[in-house]
Amino acid sequence: MAENRASANEEPHGGGKPAPAPHPASAGEPSPEAPAPGAVPPPYPEGTPCWLDAQLPDLEGGKRFYGELFGWSFQEGEAGSVWAVLDGRPVAQLGRKADGRLPTVWTVYFATPDIQALGRRITAAGGQLVVAPHPVAELGRSGLAADPEGAVFGLWQARRHPGFGIRHEPGTFVWAELYARDTTGANTFYGGLFHHALFAPGADPDFGRAEVTDVFPAEMPPHILAHFRVAGLDEALDAVQRLGGRVQAPPFEASYGRVAVVTDNQGASFALLER
């Protein structure tokens, strides 16, 4: 929904859910179903990862890669982008990177009912707005932010597009992992923004964090890594390499499943998760 301005090529080896924040608040998280024809499903609760996009140099090459890897089909979107669709429901967006100096990345967007207010809370907590909130046709309002360590994430205030039409299934988004050097600070920052989604009694968030330690390359900045669920991790890794991608981190066991980190055929990093 917006271009990302920061990223990393990472080789993580583990991760986990955030530690509890000091002031939990109660909230539920619905699992949206396919809407009735012409209906607009309700938006996701604030702090829920609700959408993904990738900015790619070769959009047609991206369609071939992800279409074969995940079984996606594609529909025309806004401003020359395409929507990835699985079982008739939207799962992600691919766009053409307008500036070759920008990184080739996947961006995770978090839902909010008030993007302006969330932007103010982000800056008050020590983050920054990378791209100011702006309308995206009749679909909603989008923006990009960075946390105090520089990890970039998207903001989405839904109007006609609430976000994922399907998630947690093979070929769709299932998890976002923050790699941070200061995990205590990260818990404070994101916990302050998204209490309900992360720390409510009974909450089951799709967002965790892992510490960037000395085993990682020194030049790797903090970042959020999108995970896609697969039915068979080994088979998916074979497909990635056959399609021109590469394996950055071979399979490892994390608290949220069996994971491998890969890049696509244009260098965008993401993770595959089997659970």
PDB file of C-alpha atoms in Angstrom:
ATOM      1  CA  MET A   1       0.000   0.000   0.000  1.00  0.00           C
ATOM      2  CA  ALA A   2       3.041   2.191   0.312  1.00  0.00           C
ATOM      3  CA  GLU A   3       6.706   1.916  -0.536  1.00  0.00           C
ATOM      4  CA  ASN A   4       9.039   0.716   2.181  1.00  0.00           C
ATOM      5  CA  ARG A   5      12.145   2.783   2.890  1.00  0.00           C
ATOM      6  CA  ALA A   6      14.212   0.339   4.969  1.00  0.00           C
ATOM      7  CA  SER A   7      14.901  -3.381   5.153  1.00  0.00           C
ATOM      8  CA  ALA A   8      17.587  -6.006   5.650  1.00  0.00           C
ATOM      9  CA  ASN A   9      18.892  -9.274   4.350  1.00  0.00           C
ATOM     10  CA  GLU A  10      18.685 -11.448   7.406  1.00  0.00           C
ATOM     11  CA  GLU A  11      19.738 -14.904   8.530  1.00  0.00           C
ATOM     12  CA  PRO A  12      17.752 -15.468  11.714  1.00  0.00           C
ATOM     13  CA  HIS A  13      17.810 -18.672  13.679  1.00  0.00           C
ATOM     14  CA  GLY A  14      14.999 -18.369  16.210  1.00  0.00           C
ATOM     15  CA  GLY A  15      12.394 -16.195  17.865  1.00  0.00           C
ATOM     16  CA  GLY A  16       9.414 -15.987  20.169  1.00  0.00           C
ATOM     17  CA  LYS A  17       6.419 -13.998  21.276  1.00  0.00           C
ATOM     18  CA  PRO A  18       6.827 -10.695  23.076  1.00  0.00           C
ATOM     19  CA  ALA A  19       7.186 -10.714  26.831  1.00  0.00           C
ATOM     20  CA  PRO A  20       4.078  -9.494  28.672  1.00  0.00           C
ATOM     21  CA  ALA A  21       3.538  -5.769  28.966  1.00  0.00           C
ATOM     22  CA  PRO A  22       2.709  -4.215  32.336  1.00  0.00           C
ATOM     23  CA  HIS A  23      -0.813  -2.988  31.503  1.00  0.00           C
ATOM     24  CA  PRO A  24      -2.847  -5.541  29.507  1.00  0.00           C
ATOM     25  CA  ALA A  25      -6.288  -4.659  28.228  1.00  0.00           C
ATOM     26  CA  SER A  26      -8.992  -6.969  26.997  1.00  0.00           C
ATOM     27  CA  ALA A  27      -9.908  -7.400  23.349  1.00  0.00           C
ATOM     28  CA  GLY A  28     -10.854 -10.128  20.937  1.00  0.00           C
ATOM     29  CA  GLU A  29      -9.562 -10.918  17.465  1.00  0.00           C
ATOM     30  CA  PRO A  30     -12.078 -12.112  14.907  1.00  0.00           C
ATOM     31  CA  SER A  31     -11.153 -14.435  12.073  1.00  0.00           C
ATOM     32  CA  PRO A  32     -12.710 -12.823   9.010  1.00  0.00           C
ATOM     33  CA  GLU A  33     -14.593 -15.073   6.641  1.00  0.00           C
ATOM     34  CA  ALA A  34     -15.294 -14.410   2.994  1.00  0.00           C
ATOM     35  CA  PRO A  35     -17.857 -11.572   2.854  1.00  0.00           C
ATOM     36  CA  ALA A  36     -21.189 -11.807   1.130  1.00  0.00           C
ATOM     37  CA  PRO A  37     -21.167 -10.380  -2.419  1.00  0.00           C
ATOM     38  CA  GLY A  38     -20.923  -6.607  -2.241  1.00  0.00           C
ATOM     39  CA  ALA A  39     -20.332  -6.592   1.517  1.00  0.00           C
ATOM     40  CA  VAL A  40     -17.300  -5.072   3.197  1.00  0.00           C
ATOM     41  CA  PRO A  41     -16.034  -7.232   6.094  1.00  0.00           C
ATOM     42  CA  PRO A  42     -15.159  -5.530   9.381  1.00  0.00           C
ATOM     43  CA  PRO A  43     -11.616  -4.247   9.869  1.00  0.00           C
ATOM     44  CA  TYR A  44      -9.092  -6.063  12.003  1.00  0.00           C
ATOM     45  CA  PRO A  45      -8.534  -4.923  15.612  1.00  0.00           C
ATOM     46  CA  GLU A  46      -5.790  -2.369  16.157  1.00  0.00           C
ATOM     47  CA  GLY A  47      -2.323  -3.895  16.286  1.00  0.00           C
ATOM     48  CA  THR A  48      -3.222  -6.964  14.229  1.00  0.00           C
ATOM     49  CA  PRO A  49      -1.028  -7.606  11.177  1.00  0.00           C
ATOM     50  CA  CYS A  50      -3.648  -7.087   8.490  1.00  0.00           C
ATOM     51  CA  TRP A  51      -1.855  -6.801   5.141  1.00  0.00           C
ATOM     52  CA  LEU A  52       1.401  -7.321   3.236  1.00  0.00           C
ATOM     53  CA  ASP A  53       2.939  -5.790   0.188  1.00  0.00           C
ATOM     54  CA  ALA A  54       6.177  -6.143  -1.736  1.00  0.00           C
ATOM     55  CA  GLN A  55       7.852  -3.608  -4.010  1.00  0.00           C
ATOM     56  CA  LEU A  56       9.636  -5.463  -6.814  1.00  0.00           C
ATOM     57  CA  PRO A  57      11.791  -4.376  -9.769  1.00  0.00           C
ATOM     58  CA  ASP A  58      10.147  -6.986 -12.022  1.00  0.00           C
ATOM     59  CA  LEU A  59       6.444  -7.287 -11.278  1.00  0.00           C
ATOM     60  CA  GLU A  60       5.823 -10.005 -13.864  1.00  0.00           C
ATOM     61  CA  GLY A  61       8.722 -12.017 -12.466  1.00  0.00           C
ATOM     62  CA  GLY A  62       7.236 -11.652  -8.997  1.00  0.00           C
ATOM     63  CA  LYS A  63       3.871 -12.911 -10.209  1.00  0.00           C
ATOM     64  CA  ARG A  64       5.501 -15.992 -11.717  1.00  0.00           C
ATOM     65  CA  PHE A  65       7.545 -16.703  -8.566  1.00  0.00           C
ATOM     66  CA  TYR A  66       4.778 -16.305  -5.990  1.00  0.00           C
ATOM     67  CA  GLY A  67       2.072 -17.680  -8.229  1.00  0.00           C
ATOM     68  CA  GLU A  68       3.902 -20.976  -8.522  1.00  0.00           C
ATOM     69  CA  LEU A  69       5.211 -21.044  -4.941  1.00  0.00           C
ATOM     70  CA  PHE A  70       1.922 -20.256  -3.181  1.00  0.00           C
ATOM     71  CA  GLY A  71      -0.738 -20.925  -5.821  1.00  0.00           C
ATOM     72  CA  TRP A  72      -1.693 -17.256  -6.043  1.00  0.00           C
ATOM     73  CA  SER A  73      -3.619 -15.723  -8.914  1.00  0.00           C
ATOM     74  CA  PHE A  74      -3.569 -11.977  -9.538  1.00  0.00           C
ATOM     75  CA  GLN A  75      -5.984  -9.121 -10.107  1.00  0.00           C
ATOM     76  CA  GLU A  76      -5.226  -5.557 -11.160  1.00  0.00           C
ATOM     77  CA  GLY A  77      -4.869  -3.198  -8.196  1.00  0.00           C
ATOM     78  CA  GLU A  78      -4.173   0.465  -7.607  1.00  0.00           C
ATOM     79  CA  ALA A  79      -1.459   2.442  -9.419  1.00  0.00           C
ATOM     80  CA  GLY A  80      -0.199  -0.478 -11.495  1.00  0.00           C
ATOM     81  CA  SER A  81       0.007  -2.913  -8.598  1.00  0.00           C
ATOM     82  CA  VAL A  82      -1.616  -6.342  -8.458  1.00  0.00           C
ATOM     83  CA  TRP A  83      -3.513  -8.091  -5.711  1.00  0.00           C
ATOM     84  CA  ALA A  84      -2.559 -11.668  -4.954  1.00  0.00           C
ATOM     85  CA  VAL A  85      -5.647 -13.832  -4.488  1.00  0.00           C
ATOM     86  CA  LEU A  86      -6.051 -17.332  -3.062  1.00  0.00           C
ATOM     87  CA  ASP A  87      -9.389 -19.151  -3.082  1.00  0.00           C
ATOM     88  CA  GLY A  88     -11.009 -15.940  -4.296  1.00  0.00           C
ATOM     89  CA  ARG A  89      -9.781 -13.843  -1.351  1.00  0.00           C
ATOM     90  CA  PRO A  90      -6.989 -11.235  -1.197  1.00  0.00           C
ATOM     91  CA  VAL A  91      -3.765 -12.245   0.564  1.00  0.00           C
ATOM     92  CA  ALA A  92      -1.112  -9.678  -0.463  1.00  0.00           C
ATOM     93  CA  GLN A  93      -0.167  -6.980  -2.937  1.00  0.00           C
ATOM     94  CA  LEU A  94       2.749  -6.773  -5.362  1.00  0.00           C
ATOM     95  CA  GLY A  95       3.869  -3.430  -6.715  1.00  0.00           C
ATOM     96  CA  ARG A  96       6.495  -2.208  -9.148  1.00  0.00           C
ATOM     97  CA  LYS A  97       9.397  -0.479  -7.380  1.00  0.00           C
ATOM     98  CA  ALA A  98       9.578   3.052  -8.746  1.00  0.00           C
ATOM     99  CA  ASP A  99      13.070   3.895  -7.431  1.00  0.00           C
ATOM    100  CA  GLY A 100      15.884   1.392  -7.877  1.00  0.00           C
ATOM    101  CA  ARG A 101      17.698   2.822  -4.857  1.00  0.00           C
ATOM    102  CA  LEU A 102      14.972   1.530  -2.554  1.00  0.00           C
ATOM    103  CA  PRO A 103      15.249  -1.962  -1.069  1.00  0.00           C
ATOM    104  CA  THR A 104      13.258  -4.883  -2.405  1.00  0.00           C
ATOM    105  CA  VAL A 105      11.210  -5.918   0.614  1.00  0.00           C
ATOM    106  CA  TRP A 106       8.011  -7.272   2.083  1.00  0.00           C
ATOM    107  CA  THR A 107       6.240  -4.830   4.409  1.00  0.00           C
ATOM    108  CA  VAL A 108       3.830  -5.892   7.180  1.00  0.00           C
ATOM    109  CA  TYR A 109       0.916  -3.527   7.886  1.00  0.00           C
ATOM    110  CA  PHE A 110      -0.799  -3.200  11.264  1.00  0.00           C
ATOM    111  CA  ALA A 111      -4.469  -2.306  11.528  1.00  0.00           C
ATOM    112  CA  THR A 112      -5.672   0.843  13.225  1.00  0.00           C
ATOM    113  CA  PRO A 113      -9.053   2.598  13.414  1.00  0.00           C
ATOM    114  CA  ASP A 114      -7.355   6.024  13.484  1.00  0.00           C
ATOM    115  CA  ILE A 115      -4.095   6.287  11.560  1.00  0.00           C
ATOM    116  CA  GLN A 116      -3.506   9.921  12.490  1.00  0.00           C
ATOM    117  CA  ALA A 117      -3.801   9.217  16.205  1.00  0.00           C
ATOM    118  CA  LEU A 118      -1.573   6.149  15.899  1.00  0.00           C
ATOM    119  CA  GLY A 119       1.027   8.224  14.067  1.00  0.00           C
ATOM    120  CA  ARG A 120       1.098  10.701  16.941  1.00  0.00           C
ATOM    121  CA  ARG A 121       1.503   7.875  19.454  1.00  0.00           C
ATOM    122  CA  ILE A 122       4.350   6.405  17.413  1.00  0.00           C
ATOM    123  CA  THR A 123       6.327   9.646  17.384  1.00  0.00           C
ATOM    124  CA  ALA A 124       5.579  10.306  21.063  1.00  0.00           C
ATOM    125  CA  ALA A 125       7.010   6.850  21.877  1.00  0.00           C
ATOM    126  CA  GLY A 126      10.265   7.535  20.029  1.00  0.00           C
ATOM    127  CA  GLY A 127       9.412   6.177  16.579  1.00  0.00           C
ATOM    128  CA  GLN A 128       9.004   8.161  13.398  1.00  0.00           C
ATOM    129  CA  LEU A 129       6.684   8.420  10.431  1.00  0.00           C
ATOM    130  CA  VAL A 130       8.506   7.442   7.247  1.00  0.00           C
ATOM    131  CA  VAL A 131       5.537   8.056   4.942  1.00  0.00           C
ATOM    132  CA  ALA A 132       2.754  10.245   6.303  1.00  0.00           C
ATOM    133  CA  PRO A 133      -0.787   8.825   6.339  1.00  0.00           C
ATOM    134  CA  HIS A 134      -2.515   9.253   2.987  1.00  0.00           C
ATOM    135  CA  PRO A 135      -5.632   7.958   1.245  1.00  0.00           C
ATOM    136  CA  VAL A 136      -5.484   4.970  -1.109  1.00  0.00           C
ATOM    137  CA  ALA A 137      -8.463   5.506  -3.390  1.00  0.00           C
ATOM    138  CA  GLU A 138     -11.606   4.326  -1.548  1.00  0.00           C
ATOM    139  CA  LEU A 139      -9.780   1.432   0.092  1.00  0.00           C
ATOM    140  CA  GLY A 140      -8.473   3.141   3.234  1.00  0.00           C
ATOM    141  CA  ARG A 141      -5.535   5.171   4.521  1.00  0.00           C
ATOM    142  CA  SER A 142      -1.939   4.007   4.521  1.00  0.00           C
ATOM    143  CA  GLY A 143       1.356   5.057   6.056  1.00  0.00           C
ATOM    144  CA  LEU A 144       4.807   3.798   6.988  1.00  0.00           C
ATOM    145  CA  ALA A 145       6.503   4.119  10.349  1.00  0.00           C
ATOM    146  CA  ALA A 146       9.745   3.069  11.992  1.00  0.00           C
ATOM    147  CA  ASP A 147      10.244   1.993  15.588  1.00  0.00           C
ATOM    148  CA  PRO A 148      12.995   3.552  17.764  1.00  0.00           C
ATOM    149  CA  GLU A 149      15.587   1.113  16.358  1.00  0.00           C
ATOM    150  CA  GLY A 150      14.571   1.766  12.768  1.00  0.00           C
ATOM    151  CA  ALA A 151      12.487  -1.327  11.952  1.00  0.00           C
ATOM    152  CA  VAL A 152       9.910  -0.266   9.353  1.00  0.00           C
ATOM    153  CA  PHE A 153       6.256  -1.309   9.432  1.00  0.00           C
ATOM    154  CA  GLY A 154       3.068  -0.251   7.696  1.00  0.00           C
ATOM    155  CA  LEU A 155      -0.112   1.301   9.068  1.00  0.00           C
ATOM    156  CA  TRP A 156      -3.547   0.643   7.611  1.00  0.00           C
ATOM    157  CA  GLN A 157      -6.863   2.281   8.435  1.00  0.00           C
ATOM    158  CA  ALA A 158      -9.478   0.263   6.561  1.00  0.00           C
ATOM    159  CA  ARG A 159     -12.322   1.665   4.580  1.00  0.00           C
ATOM    160  CA  ARG A 160     -13.377  -0.637   1.742  1.00  0.00           C
ATOM    161  CA  HIS A 161     -10.366  -2.938   2.122  1.00  0.00           C
ATOM    162  CA  PRO A 162     -10.031  -4.442   5.622  1.00  0.00           C
ATOM    163  CA  GLY A 163      -6.914  -6.447   4.761  1.00  0.00           C
ATOM    164  CA  PHE A 164      -6.377 -10.179   4.465  1.00  0.00           C
ATOM    165  CA  GLY A 165      -9.368 -12.077   3.190  1.00  0.00           C
ATOM    166  CA  ILE A 166      -7.680 -15.278   4.368  1.00  0.00           C
ATOM    167  CA  ARG A 167      -4.657 -15.885   6.619  1.00  0.00           C
ATOM    168  CA  HIS A 168      -3.038 -18.648   8.684  1.00  0.00           C
ATOM    169  CA  GLU A 169      -3.600 -21.130   5.836  1.00  0.00           C
ATOM    170  CA  PRO A 170      -0.950 -22.546   3.477  1.00  0.00           C
ATOM    171  CA  GLY A 171       0.038 -19.874   0.984  1.00  0.00           C
ATOM    172  CA  THR A 172      -0.990 -16.959   3.241  1.00  0.00           C
ATOM    173  CA  PHE A 173       0.425 -14.749   5.966  1.00  0.00           C
ATOM    174  CA  VAL A 174       0.795 -16.485   9.324  1.00  0.00           C
ATOM    175  CA  TRP A 175       3.370 -14.627  11.443  1.00  0.00           C
ATOM    176  CA  ALA A 176       5.522 -11.484  11.716  1.00  0.00           C
ATOM    177  CA  GLU A 177       8.781 -11.603  13.658  1.00  0.00           C
ATOM    178  CA  LEU A 178      10.590  -8.472  14.814  1.00  0.00           C
ATOM    179  CA  TYR A 179      14.375  -8.788  15.015  1.00  0.00           C
ATOM    180  CA  ALA A 180      15.543  -6.166  17.514  1.00  0.00           C
ATOM    181  CA  ARG A 181      18.714  -5.412  19.435  1.00  0.00           C
ATOM    182  CA  ASP A 182      16.788  -3.987  22.378  1.00  0.00           C
ATOM    183  CA  THR A 183      13.960  -6.459  22.966  1.00  0.00           C
ATOM    184  CA  THR A 184      12.938  -4.823  26.232  1.00  0.00           C
ATOM    185  CA  GLY A 185      12.570  -1.497  24.448  1.00  0.00           C
ATOM    186  CA  ALA A 186      10.701  -3.205  21.613  1.00  0.00           C
ATOM    187  CA  ASN A 187       8.223  -4.759  24.035  1.00  0.00           C
ATOM    188  CA  THR A 188       7.657  -1.362  25.620  1.00  0.00           C
ATOM    189  CA  PHE A 189       7.200   0.389  22.264  1.00  0.00           C
ATOM    190  CA  TYR A 190       4.873  -2.118  20.581  1.00  0.00           C
ATOM    191  CA  GLY A 191       3.148  -2.995  23.840  1.00  0.00           C
ATOM    192  CA  GLY A 192       2.353   0.669  24.340  1.00  0.00           C
ATOM    193  CA  LEU A 193       0.929   0.942  20.832  1.00  0.00           C
ATOM    194  CA  PHE A 194      -0.912  -2.364  20.599  1.00  0.00           C
ATOM    195  CA  HIS A 195      -1.874  -3.558  24.115  1.00  0.00           C
ATOM    196  CA  HIS A 196      -5.108  -5.183  23.021  1.00  0.00           C
ATOM    197  CA  ALA A 197      -3.714  -7.279  20.176  1.00  0.00           C
ATOM    198  CA  LEU A 198      -0.523  -8.329  21.946  1.00  0.00           C
ATOM    199  CA  PHE A 199      -1.141  -8.640  25.647  1.00  0.00           C
ATOM    200  CA  ALA A 200      -4.847  -9.017  26.379  1.00  0.00           C
ATOM    201  CA  PRO A 201      -5.853 -12.041  28.459  1.00  0.00           C
ATOM    202  CA  GLY A 202      -6.284 -14.843  25.958  1.00  0.00           C
ATOM    203  CA  ALA A 203      -4.644 -12.871  23.126  1.00  0.00           C
ATOM    204  CA  ASP A 204      -3.037 -15.005  20.430  1.00  0.00           C
ATOM    205  CA  PRO A 205      -0.952 -12.491  18.459  1.00  0.00           C
ATOM    206  CA  ASP A 206       0.654 -13.093  15.080  1.00  0.00           C
ATOM    207  CA  PHE A 207       3.608 -10.894  16.066  1.00  0.00           C
ATOM    208  CA  GLY A 208       6.700 -11.922  18.032  1.00  0.00           C
ATOM    209  CA  ARG A 209      10.233 -10.715  18.589  1.00  0.00           C
ATOM    210  CA  ALA A 210      13.749 -12.125  18.635  1.00  0.00           C
ATOM    211  CA  GLU A 211      17.011 -10.573  19.750  1.00  0.00           C
ATOM    212  CA  VAL A 212      19.631  -9.626  17.185  1.00  0.00           C
ATOM    213  CA  THR A 213      22.746 -11.191  18.725  1.00  0.00           C
ATOM    214  CA  ASP A 214      26.334 -11.583  17.630  1.00  0.00           C
ATOM    215  CA  VAL A 215      25.443 -14.560  15.441  1.00  0.00           C
ATOM    216  CA  PHE A 216      23.801 -12.168  12.990  1.00  0.00           C
ATOM    217  CA  PRO A 217      25.763 -10.038  10.503  1.00  0.00           C
ATOM    218  CA  ALA A 218      26.857  -6.793  12.132  1.00  0.00           C
ATOM    219  CA  GLU A 219      25.372  -4.769   9.283  1.00  0.00           C
ATOM    220  CA  MET A 220      21.885  -6.268   9.665  1.00  0.00           C
ATOM    221  CA  PRO A 221      19.499  -3.613  11.007  1.00  0.00           C
ATOM    222  CA  PRO A 222      16.426  -4.388  13.102  1.00  0.00           C
ATOM    223  CA  HIS A 223      13.494  -5.351  10.884  1.00  0.00           C
ATOM    224  CA  ILE A 224      10.172  -7.193  10.729  1.00  0.00           C
ATOM    225  CA  LEU A 225      10.174 -10.456   8.792  1.00  0.00           C
ATOM    226  CA  ALA A 226       6.931 -11.687   7.196  1.00  0.00           C
ATOM    227  CA  HIS A 227       6.183 -15.419   7.443  1.00  0.00           C
ATOM    228  CA  PHE A 228       4.014 -17.405   5.032  1.00  0.00           C
ATOM    229  CA  ARG A 229       2.567 -20.738   6.035  1.00  0.00           C
ATOM    230  CA  VAL A 230       3.394 -23.813   3.973  1.00  0.00           C
ATOM    231  CA  ALA A 231       2.098 -27.367   4.217  1.00  0.00           C
ATOM    232  CA  GLY A 232       5.552 -28.875   3.652  1.00  0.00           C
ATOM    233  CA  LEU A 233       8.645 -26.809   4.411  1.00  0.00           C
ATOM    234  CA  ASP A 234      11.181 -29.000   2.611  1.00  0.00           C
ATOM    235  CA  GLU A 235       9.086 -29.089  -0.553  1.00  0.00           C
ATOM    236  CA  ALA A 236       8.599 -25.301  -0.404  1.00  0.00           C
ATOM    237  CA  LEU A 237      12.363 -24.747  -0.078  1.00  0.00           C
ATOM    238  CA  ASP A 238      12.937 -26.887  -3.144  1.00  0.00           C
ATOM    239  CA  ALA A 239      10.404 -24.771  -5.029  1.00  0.00           C
ATOM    240  CA  VAL A 240      12.027 -21.503  -3.913  1.00  0.00           C
ATOM    241  CA  GLN A 241      15.384 -22.585  -5.303  1.00  0.00           C
ATOM    242  CA  ARG A 242      13.895 -24.004  -8.499  1.00  0.00           C
ATOM    243  CA  LEU A 243      12.142 -20.655  -9.083  1.00  0.00           C
ATOM    244  CA  GLY A 244      15.363 -18.651  -8.698  1.00  0.00           C
ATOM    245  CA  GLY A 245      15.247 -17.759  -4.987  1.00  0.00           C
ATOM    246  CA  ARG A 246      17.712 -18.851  -2.345  1.00  0.00           C
ATOM    247  CA  VAL A 247      17.762 -20.143   1.212  1.00  0.00           C
ATOM    248  CA  GLN A 248      19.218 -17.675   3.721  1.00  0.00           C
ATOM    249  CA  ALA A 249      18.649 -19.724   6.865  1.00  0.00           C
ATOM    250  CA  PRO A 250      17.877 -23.461   6.655  1.00  0.00           C
ATOM    251  CA  PRO A 251      15.046 -24.907   8.735  1.00  0.00           C
ATOM    252  CA  PHE A 252      15.130 -24.297  12.480  1.00  0.00           C
ATOM    253  CA  GLU A 253      12.677 -24.819  15.321  1.00  0.00           C
ATOM    254  CA  ALA A 254      11.076 -21.684  16.781  1.00  0.00           C
ATOM    255  CA  SER A 255       8.443 -21.338  19.468  1.00  0.00           C
ATOM    256  CA  TYR A 256       5.836 -20.747  16.764  1.00  0.00           C
ATOM    257  CA  GLY A 257       6.763 -23.557  14.335  1.00  0.00           C
ATOM    258  CA  ARG A 258       9.435 -24.866  11.965  1.00  0.00           C
ATOM    259  CA  VAL A 259      10.892 -21.969   9.995  1.00  0.00           C
ATOM    260  CA  ALA A 260      13.281 -21.234   7.142  1.00  0.00           C
ATOM    261  CA  VAL A 261      14.274 -17.820   5.795  1.00  0.00           C
ATOM    262  CA  VAL A 262      14.526 -17.331   2.047  1.00  0.00           C
ATOM    263  CA  THR A 263      14.684 -14.662  -0.629  1.00  0.00           C
ATOM    264  CA  ASP A 264      12.631 -14.544  -3.789  1.00  0.00           C
ATOM    265  CA  ASN A 265      14.085 -14.308  -7.282  1.00  0.00           C
ATOM    266  CA  GLN A 266      14.567 -10.538  -6.826  1.00  0.00           C
ATOM    267  CA  GLY A 267      16.097 -10.471  -3.339  1.00  0.00           C
ATOM    268  CA  ALA A 268      13.067  -9.830  -1.113  1.00  0.00           C
ATOM    269  CA  SER A 269      13.427 -11.760   2.156  1.00  0.00           C
ATOM    270  CA  PHE A 270      10.602 -13.657   3.829  1.00  0.00           C
ATOM    271  CA  ALA A 271      10.137 -16.746   5.956  1.00  0.00           C
ATOM    272  CA  LEU A 272       8.338 -20.017   5.371  1.00  0.00           C
ATOM    273  CA  LEU A 273       6.590 -21.522   8.388  1.00  0.00           C
ATOM    274  CA  GLU A 274       5.352 -25.072   8.849  1.00  0.00           C
ATOM    275  CA  ARG A 275       3.166 -25.713  11.869  1.00  0.00           C
TER     276      ARG A 275
END
